Coordinates of C-alpha atoms in Angstrom, one line a residue:
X1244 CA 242.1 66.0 -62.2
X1245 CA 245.2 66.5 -60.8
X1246 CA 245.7 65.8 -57.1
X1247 CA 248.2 67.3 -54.7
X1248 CA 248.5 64.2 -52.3
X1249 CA 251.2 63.9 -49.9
X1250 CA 252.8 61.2 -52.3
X1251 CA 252.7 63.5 -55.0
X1252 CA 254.6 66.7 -53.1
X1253 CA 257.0 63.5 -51.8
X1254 CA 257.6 62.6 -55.7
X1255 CA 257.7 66.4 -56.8
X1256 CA 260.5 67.4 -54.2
X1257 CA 262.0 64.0 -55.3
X1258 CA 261.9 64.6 -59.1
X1259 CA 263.0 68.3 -58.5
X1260 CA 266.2 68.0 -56.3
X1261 CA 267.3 65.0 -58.7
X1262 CA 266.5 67.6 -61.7
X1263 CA 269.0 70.2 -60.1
X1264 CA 272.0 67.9 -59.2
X1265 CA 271.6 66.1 -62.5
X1266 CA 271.5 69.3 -64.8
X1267 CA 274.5 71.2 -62.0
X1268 CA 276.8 67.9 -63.1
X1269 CA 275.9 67.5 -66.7
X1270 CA 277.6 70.6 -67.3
X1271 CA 281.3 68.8 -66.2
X1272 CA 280.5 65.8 -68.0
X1273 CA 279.8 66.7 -70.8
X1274 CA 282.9 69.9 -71.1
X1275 CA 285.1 66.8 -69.9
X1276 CA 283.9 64.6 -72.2
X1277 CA 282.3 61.7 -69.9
X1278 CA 278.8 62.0 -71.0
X1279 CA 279.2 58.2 -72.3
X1280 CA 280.5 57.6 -68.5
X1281 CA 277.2 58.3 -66.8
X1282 CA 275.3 56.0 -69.4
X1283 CA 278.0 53.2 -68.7
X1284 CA 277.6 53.2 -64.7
X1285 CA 273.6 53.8 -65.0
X1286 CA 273.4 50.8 -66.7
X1287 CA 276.7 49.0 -64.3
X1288 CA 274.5 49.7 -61.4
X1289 CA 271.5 46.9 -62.4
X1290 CA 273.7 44.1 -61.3
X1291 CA 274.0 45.9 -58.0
X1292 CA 271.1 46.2 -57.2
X1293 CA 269.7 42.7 -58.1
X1294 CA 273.1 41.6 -56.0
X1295 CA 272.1 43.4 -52.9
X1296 CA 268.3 42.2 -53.1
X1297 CA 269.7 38.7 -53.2
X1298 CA 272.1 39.1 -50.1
X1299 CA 270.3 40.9 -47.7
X1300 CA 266.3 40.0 -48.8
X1301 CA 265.1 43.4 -48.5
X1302 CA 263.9 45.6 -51.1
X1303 CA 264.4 48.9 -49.3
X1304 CA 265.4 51.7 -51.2
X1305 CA 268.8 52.5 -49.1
X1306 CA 269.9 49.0 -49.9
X1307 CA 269.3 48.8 -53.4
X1308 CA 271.4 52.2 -53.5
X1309 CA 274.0 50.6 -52.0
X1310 CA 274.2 48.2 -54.3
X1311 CA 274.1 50.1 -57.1
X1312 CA 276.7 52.1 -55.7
X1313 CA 279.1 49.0 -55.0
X1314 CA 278.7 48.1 -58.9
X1315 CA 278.7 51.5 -60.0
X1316 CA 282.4 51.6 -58.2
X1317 CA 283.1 48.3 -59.7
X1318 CA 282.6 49.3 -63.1
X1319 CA 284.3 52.5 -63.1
X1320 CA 287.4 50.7 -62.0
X1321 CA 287.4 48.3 -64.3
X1322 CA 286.5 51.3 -67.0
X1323 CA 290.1 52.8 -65.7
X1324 CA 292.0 49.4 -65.5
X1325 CA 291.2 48.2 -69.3
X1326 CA 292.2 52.7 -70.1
X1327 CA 295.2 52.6 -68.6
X1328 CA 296.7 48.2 -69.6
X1329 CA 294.8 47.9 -72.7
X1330 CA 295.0 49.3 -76.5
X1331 CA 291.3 49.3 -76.6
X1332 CA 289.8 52.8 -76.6
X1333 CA 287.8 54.3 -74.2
X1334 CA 284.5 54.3 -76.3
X1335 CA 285.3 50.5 -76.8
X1336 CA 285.7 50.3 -72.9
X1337 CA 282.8 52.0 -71.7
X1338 CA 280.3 50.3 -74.5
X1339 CA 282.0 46.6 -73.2
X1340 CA 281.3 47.5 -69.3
X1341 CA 278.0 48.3 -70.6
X1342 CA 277.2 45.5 -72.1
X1343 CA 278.6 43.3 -70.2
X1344 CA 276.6 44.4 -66.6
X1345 CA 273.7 45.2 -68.1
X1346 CA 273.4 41.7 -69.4
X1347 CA 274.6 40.3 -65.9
X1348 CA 272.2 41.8 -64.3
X1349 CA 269.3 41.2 -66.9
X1350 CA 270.3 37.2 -66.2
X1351 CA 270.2 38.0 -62.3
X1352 CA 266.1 39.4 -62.3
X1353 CA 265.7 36.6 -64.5
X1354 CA 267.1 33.9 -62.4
X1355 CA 265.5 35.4 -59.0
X1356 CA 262.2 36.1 -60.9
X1357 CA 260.2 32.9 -59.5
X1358 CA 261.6 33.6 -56.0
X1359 CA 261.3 37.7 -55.2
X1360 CA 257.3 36.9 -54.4
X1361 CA 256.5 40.5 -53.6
X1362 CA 259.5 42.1 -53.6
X1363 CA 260.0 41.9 -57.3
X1364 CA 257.4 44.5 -58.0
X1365 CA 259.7 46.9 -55.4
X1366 CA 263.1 45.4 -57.1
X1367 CA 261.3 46.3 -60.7
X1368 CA 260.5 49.8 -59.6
X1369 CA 263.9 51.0 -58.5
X1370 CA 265.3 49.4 -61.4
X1371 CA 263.1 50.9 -64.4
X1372 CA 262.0 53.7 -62.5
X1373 CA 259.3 54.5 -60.6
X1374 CA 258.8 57.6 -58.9
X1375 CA 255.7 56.7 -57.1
X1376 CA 257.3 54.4 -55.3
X1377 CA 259.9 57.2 -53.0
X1378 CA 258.9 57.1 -49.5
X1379 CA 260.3 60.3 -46.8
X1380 CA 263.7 58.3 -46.3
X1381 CA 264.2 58.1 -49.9
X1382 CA 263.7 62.0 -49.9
X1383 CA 266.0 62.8 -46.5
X1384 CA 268.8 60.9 -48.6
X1385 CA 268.3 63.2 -51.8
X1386 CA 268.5 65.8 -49.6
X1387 CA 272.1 64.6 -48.4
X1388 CA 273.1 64.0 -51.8
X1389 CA 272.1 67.2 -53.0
X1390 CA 274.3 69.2 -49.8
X1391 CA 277.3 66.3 -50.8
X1392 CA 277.2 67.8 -54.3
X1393 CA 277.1 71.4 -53.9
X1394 CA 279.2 70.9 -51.1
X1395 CA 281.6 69.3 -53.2
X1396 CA 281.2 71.7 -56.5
X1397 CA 281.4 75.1 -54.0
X1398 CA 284.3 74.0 -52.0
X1399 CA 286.6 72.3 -55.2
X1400 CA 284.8 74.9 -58.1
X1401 CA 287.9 76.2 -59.3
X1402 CA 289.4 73.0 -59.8
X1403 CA 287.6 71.2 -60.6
X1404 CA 286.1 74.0 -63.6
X1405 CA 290.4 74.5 -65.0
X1406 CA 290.3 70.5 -65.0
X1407 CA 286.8 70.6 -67.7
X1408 CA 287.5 73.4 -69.8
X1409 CA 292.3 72.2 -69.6
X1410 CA 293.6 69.9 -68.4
X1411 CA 297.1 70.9 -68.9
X1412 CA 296.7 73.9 -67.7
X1413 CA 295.4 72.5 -64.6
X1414 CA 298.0 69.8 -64.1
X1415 CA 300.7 73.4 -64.2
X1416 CA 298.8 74.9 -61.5
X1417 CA 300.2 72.0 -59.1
X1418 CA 296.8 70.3 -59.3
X1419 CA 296.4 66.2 -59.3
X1420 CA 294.9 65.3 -62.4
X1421 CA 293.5 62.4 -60.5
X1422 CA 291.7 64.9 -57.8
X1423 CA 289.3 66.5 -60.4
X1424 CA 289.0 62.9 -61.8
X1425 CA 287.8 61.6 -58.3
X1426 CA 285.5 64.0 -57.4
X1427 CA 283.4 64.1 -61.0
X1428 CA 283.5 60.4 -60.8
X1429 CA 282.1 60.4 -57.2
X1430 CA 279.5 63.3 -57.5
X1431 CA 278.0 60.9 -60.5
X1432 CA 277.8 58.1 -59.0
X1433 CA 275.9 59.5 -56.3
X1434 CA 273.8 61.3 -59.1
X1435 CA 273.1 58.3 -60.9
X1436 CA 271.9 56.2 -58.0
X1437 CA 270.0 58.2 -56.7
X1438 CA 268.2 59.2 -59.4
X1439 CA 267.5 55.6 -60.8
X1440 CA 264.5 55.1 -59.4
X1441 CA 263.2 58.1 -60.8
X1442 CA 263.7 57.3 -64.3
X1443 CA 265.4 53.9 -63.9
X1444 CA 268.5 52.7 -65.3
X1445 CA 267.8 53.4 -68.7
X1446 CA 267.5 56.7 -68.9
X1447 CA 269.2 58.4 -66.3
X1448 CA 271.9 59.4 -68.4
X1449 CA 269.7 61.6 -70.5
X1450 CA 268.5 62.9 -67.5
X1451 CA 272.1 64.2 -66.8
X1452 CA 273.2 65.2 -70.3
X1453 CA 269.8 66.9 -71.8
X1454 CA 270.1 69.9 -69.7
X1455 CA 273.9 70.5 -69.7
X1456 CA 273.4 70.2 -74.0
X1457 CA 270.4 73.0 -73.5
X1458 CA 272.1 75.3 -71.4
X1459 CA 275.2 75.0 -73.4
X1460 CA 273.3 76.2 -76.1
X1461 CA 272.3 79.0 -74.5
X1462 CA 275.1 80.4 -73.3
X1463 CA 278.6 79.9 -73.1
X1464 CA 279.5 81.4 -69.9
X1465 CA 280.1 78.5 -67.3
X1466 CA 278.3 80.0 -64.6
X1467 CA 275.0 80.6 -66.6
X1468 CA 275.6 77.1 -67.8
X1469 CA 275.5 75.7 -64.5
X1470 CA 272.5 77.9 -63.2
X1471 CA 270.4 77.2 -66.5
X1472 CA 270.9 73.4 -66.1
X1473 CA 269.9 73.6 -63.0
X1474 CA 266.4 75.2 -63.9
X1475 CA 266.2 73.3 -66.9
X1476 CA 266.7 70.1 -64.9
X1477 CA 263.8 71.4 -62.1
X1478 CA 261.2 72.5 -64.7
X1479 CA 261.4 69.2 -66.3
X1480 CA 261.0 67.3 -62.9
X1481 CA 258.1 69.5 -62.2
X1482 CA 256.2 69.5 -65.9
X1483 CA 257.2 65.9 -65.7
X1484 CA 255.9 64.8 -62.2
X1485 CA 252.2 66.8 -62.8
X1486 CA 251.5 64.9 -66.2
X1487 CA 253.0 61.7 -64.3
X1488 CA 249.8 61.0 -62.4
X1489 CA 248.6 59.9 -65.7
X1490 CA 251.7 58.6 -67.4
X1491 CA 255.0 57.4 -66.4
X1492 CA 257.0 59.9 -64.5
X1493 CA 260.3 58.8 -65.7
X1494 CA 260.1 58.1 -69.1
X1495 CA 258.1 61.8 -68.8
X1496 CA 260.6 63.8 -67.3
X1497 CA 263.3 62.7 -69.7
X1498 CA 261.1 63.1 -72.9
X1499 CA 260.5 66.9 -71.7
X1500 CA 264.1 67.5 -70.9
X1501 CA 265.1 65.6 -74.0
X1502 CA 263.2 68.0 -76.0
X1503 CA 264.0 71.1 -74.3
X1504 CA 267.1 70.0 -75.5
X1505 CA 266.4 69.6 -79.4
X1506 CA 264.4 73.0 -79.1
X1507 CA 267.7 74.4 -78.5
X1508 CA 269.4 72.3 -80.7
X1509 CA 267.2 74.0 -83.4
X1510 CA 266.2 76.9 -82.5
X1511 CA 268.7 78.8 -80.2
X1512 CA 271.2 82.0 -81.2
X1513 CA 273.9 79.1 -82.3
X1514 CA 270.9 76.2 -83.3
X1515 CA 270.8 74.4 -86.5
X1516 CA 268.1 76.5 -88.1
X1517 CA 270.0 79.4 -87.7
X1518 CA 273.3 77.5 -88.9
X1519 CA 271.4 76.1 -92.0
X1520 CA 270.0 79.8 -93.0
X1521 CA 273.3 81.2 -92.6
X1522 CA 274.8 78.6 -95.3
X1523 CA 271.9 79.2 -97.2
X1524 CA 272.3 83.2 -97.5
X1525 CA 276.2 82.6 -97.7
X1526 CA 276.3 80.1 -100.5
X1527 CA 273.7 82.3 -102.5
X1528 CA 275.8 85.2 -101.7
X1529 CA 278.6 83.6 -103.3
X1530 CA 276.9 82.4 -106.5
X1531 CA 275.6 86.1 -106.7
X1532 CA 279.0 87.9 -106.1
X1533 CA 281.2 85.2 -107.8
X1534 CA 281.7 87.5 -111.1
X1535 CA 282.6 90.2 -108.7
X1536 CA 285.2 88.3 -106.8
X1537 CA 287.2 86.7 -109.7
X1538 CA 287.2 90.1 -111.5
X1539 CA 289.0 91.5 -108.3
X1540 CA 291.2 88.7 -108.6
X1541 CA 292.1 88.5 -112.3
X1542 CA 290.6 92.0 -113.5
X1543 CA 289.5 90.6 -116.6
X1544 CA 285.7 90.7 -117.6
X1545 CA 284.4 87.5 -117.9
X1546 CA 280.9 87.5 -119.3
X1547 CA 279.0 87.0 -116.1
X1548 CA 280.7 89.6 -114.7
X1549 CA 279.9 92.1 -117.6
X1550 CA 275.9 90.9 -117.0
X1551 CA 276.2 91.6 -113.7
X1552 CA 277.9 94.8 -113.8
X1553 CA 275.1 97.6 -113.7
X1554 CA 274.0 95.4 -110.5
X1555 CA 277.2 96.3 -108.9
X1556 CA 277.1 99.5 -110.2
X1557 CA 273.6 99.9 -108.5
X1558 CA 274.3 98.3 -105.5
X1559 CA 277.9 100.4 -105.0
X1560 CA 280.1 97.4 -105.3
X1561 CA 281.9 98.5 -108.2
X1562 CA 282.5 101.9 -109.5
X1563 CA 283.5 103.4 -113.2
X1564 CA 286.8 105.2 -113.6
X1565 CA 287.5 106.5 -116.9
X1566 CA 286.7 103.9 -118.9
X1567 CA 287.2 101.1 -116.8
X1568 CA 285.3 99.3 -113.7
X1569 CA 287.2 99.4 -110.9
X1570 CA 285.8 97.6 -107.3
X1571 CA 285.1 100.0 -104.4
X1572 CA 285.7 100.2 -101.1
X1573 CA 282.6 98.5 -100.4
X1574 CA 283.0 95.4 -102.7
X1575 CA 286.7 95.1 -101.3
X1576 CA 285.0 95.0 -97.5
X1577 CA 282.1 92.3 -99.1
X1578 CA 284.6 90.1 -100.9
X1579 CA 286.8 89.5 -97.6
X1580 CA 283.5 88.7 -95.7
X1581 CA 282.7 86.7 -98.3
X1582 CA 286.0 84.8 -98.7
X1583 CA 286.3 85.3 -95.0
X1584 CA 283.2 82.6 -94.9
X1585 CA 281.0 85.5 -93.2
X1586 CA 278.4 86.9 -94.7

């Protein structure tokens, strides 16, 4: 049975304002190319968080956050230092700031392990995700994050949308290249803390990217981009958070949103199904037509193409003239789809 408790509306509000801002600024990272950037500082902000546990001795939501906030910074400095002084690429940057907190924090838990008492169950939860665990004040600072971010996204939109789709052209305007850079780096940092301890530090990337990759398979108008990420992101949190009483909401919500997104992957007007039929259909066109299309080219009759004739002939593609085949109108129009790669 499931029950509509007071933690559960908590956790459902919770999960659903983390699903909208998540899906709203997928849609920039990933048309700006920084999807790898929200996996890099989800997994910067472990260290953070273990940090701040170990300074202050409380495991309170709103200081874990800022601790994950702190390293989340932290990293994406470094990130732009090593970019802009070092030959490595950015991929190479962004998996070595990875690593590289990840690990630092994973030796952190393990060193304060014997020593967190109760806490470390708390600590544990933020970290990996827990969405039972969100109290009202958790919920009143989504809330805050939520207005930041469409405060943010409504007042800068323009922007902020030249900067994603070119950057040159958006550096002509008069804009600061480092403006629209600032602002999508803030909005996910505030994203990805607060939605770690929803689905931990793990996956709260996918949580970001999933729905930007399904609404951008649906459509390629930004606007219905942003507005289907959005809903994709809520319905996710919802399904997710009703069959979380049972299992873990998390690792839930990301497995539903994650395969929302392969549905489109496969299935949508430009999914891979469609894409492998239409290869399909095209190559067997050309195997068909092939006689037809080197006898346009070389007018000589070749023997498939004197086989295939009274196919043509049937079908319109070629026509006689005297005593000679000639190609009609129609088999000109089908031989430029065809060598036009449509079919």
């Amino acid at each position: 049975m499931f029950e509509f408790s007071y933690t559960f509306r908590l956790v459902m509000i919770a999960t659903a304002m983390i699903g909208a801002i998540s899906g709203i600024l997928g849609v920039f990272l990933t048309l700006s190319k920084k999807s790898l950037v929200s996996d890099a500082l989800s997994h910067s902000a472990l260290p953070g968080v273990v940090l701040a546990f170990i300074i202050t001795k409380e495991a309170s939501g709103l200081v874990f956050m800022f601790g994950a906030f702190v390293a989340s910074v932290f990293a994406l400095i470094l990130i732009d230092f090593i970019k802009k002084y070092s030959p490595i690429k950015n991929d190479t940057s962004l998996a070595l700031i990875l690593s590289s907190f990840f690990g630092f924090g994973q030796v952190l838990l393990s060193l304060i392990r014997d020593t967190a008492g109760s806490n470390q169950a708390r600590l544990n939860a933020f970290i990996f995700g827990q969405a039972a665990t969100i109290n009202q004040t958790d919920v009143f600072v989504l809330y805050g994050i939520l207005f930041i971010v469409i405060l943010v996204i409504v007042v800068f939109y323009r922007p902020m949308k030249l900067y994603v789709f070119d950057p040159v052209f958006y550096q002509s305007l008069g804009y600061q290249k480092k403006l629209a850079e600032v602002l999508i780096n803030f909005l996910l940092i505030l994203v990805v803390i607060s939605g770690i301890q929803m689905v931990g530090v793990i996956l709260m990337s996918a949580l970001l990217i999933a729905p930007a990759i399904a609404a951008r398979l649906l459509s390629n108008q930004f606007k219905n981009n942003l507005v289907l990420a959005m809903m994709i992101g809520i319905l996710s949190a919802v399904i997710g958070t009703f069959l979380g009483q049972r299992l873990p909401t998390g690792p839930v919500i990301v497995v539903i949103t994650s395969s929302v997104a392969l549905m489109m992957l496969l299935f949508s007007k430009n999914g891979l199904v469609r894409e492998i039929y239409i290869d399909f259909r095209f190559k067997k066109q050309i195997k068909v037509y092939l006689p037809l299309i080197l006898f346009y080219e070389t007018n000589e009759y070749s023997h498939p193409f004197v086989l295939a004739c009274p196919t043509y002939l049937k079908q319109g593609y070629v026509i006689k003239r005297n005593d000679d085949y000639v190609v009609s109108k129609e088999g000109v129009r089908l031989i430029d789809s065809l060598m036009g790669g449509v079919s």
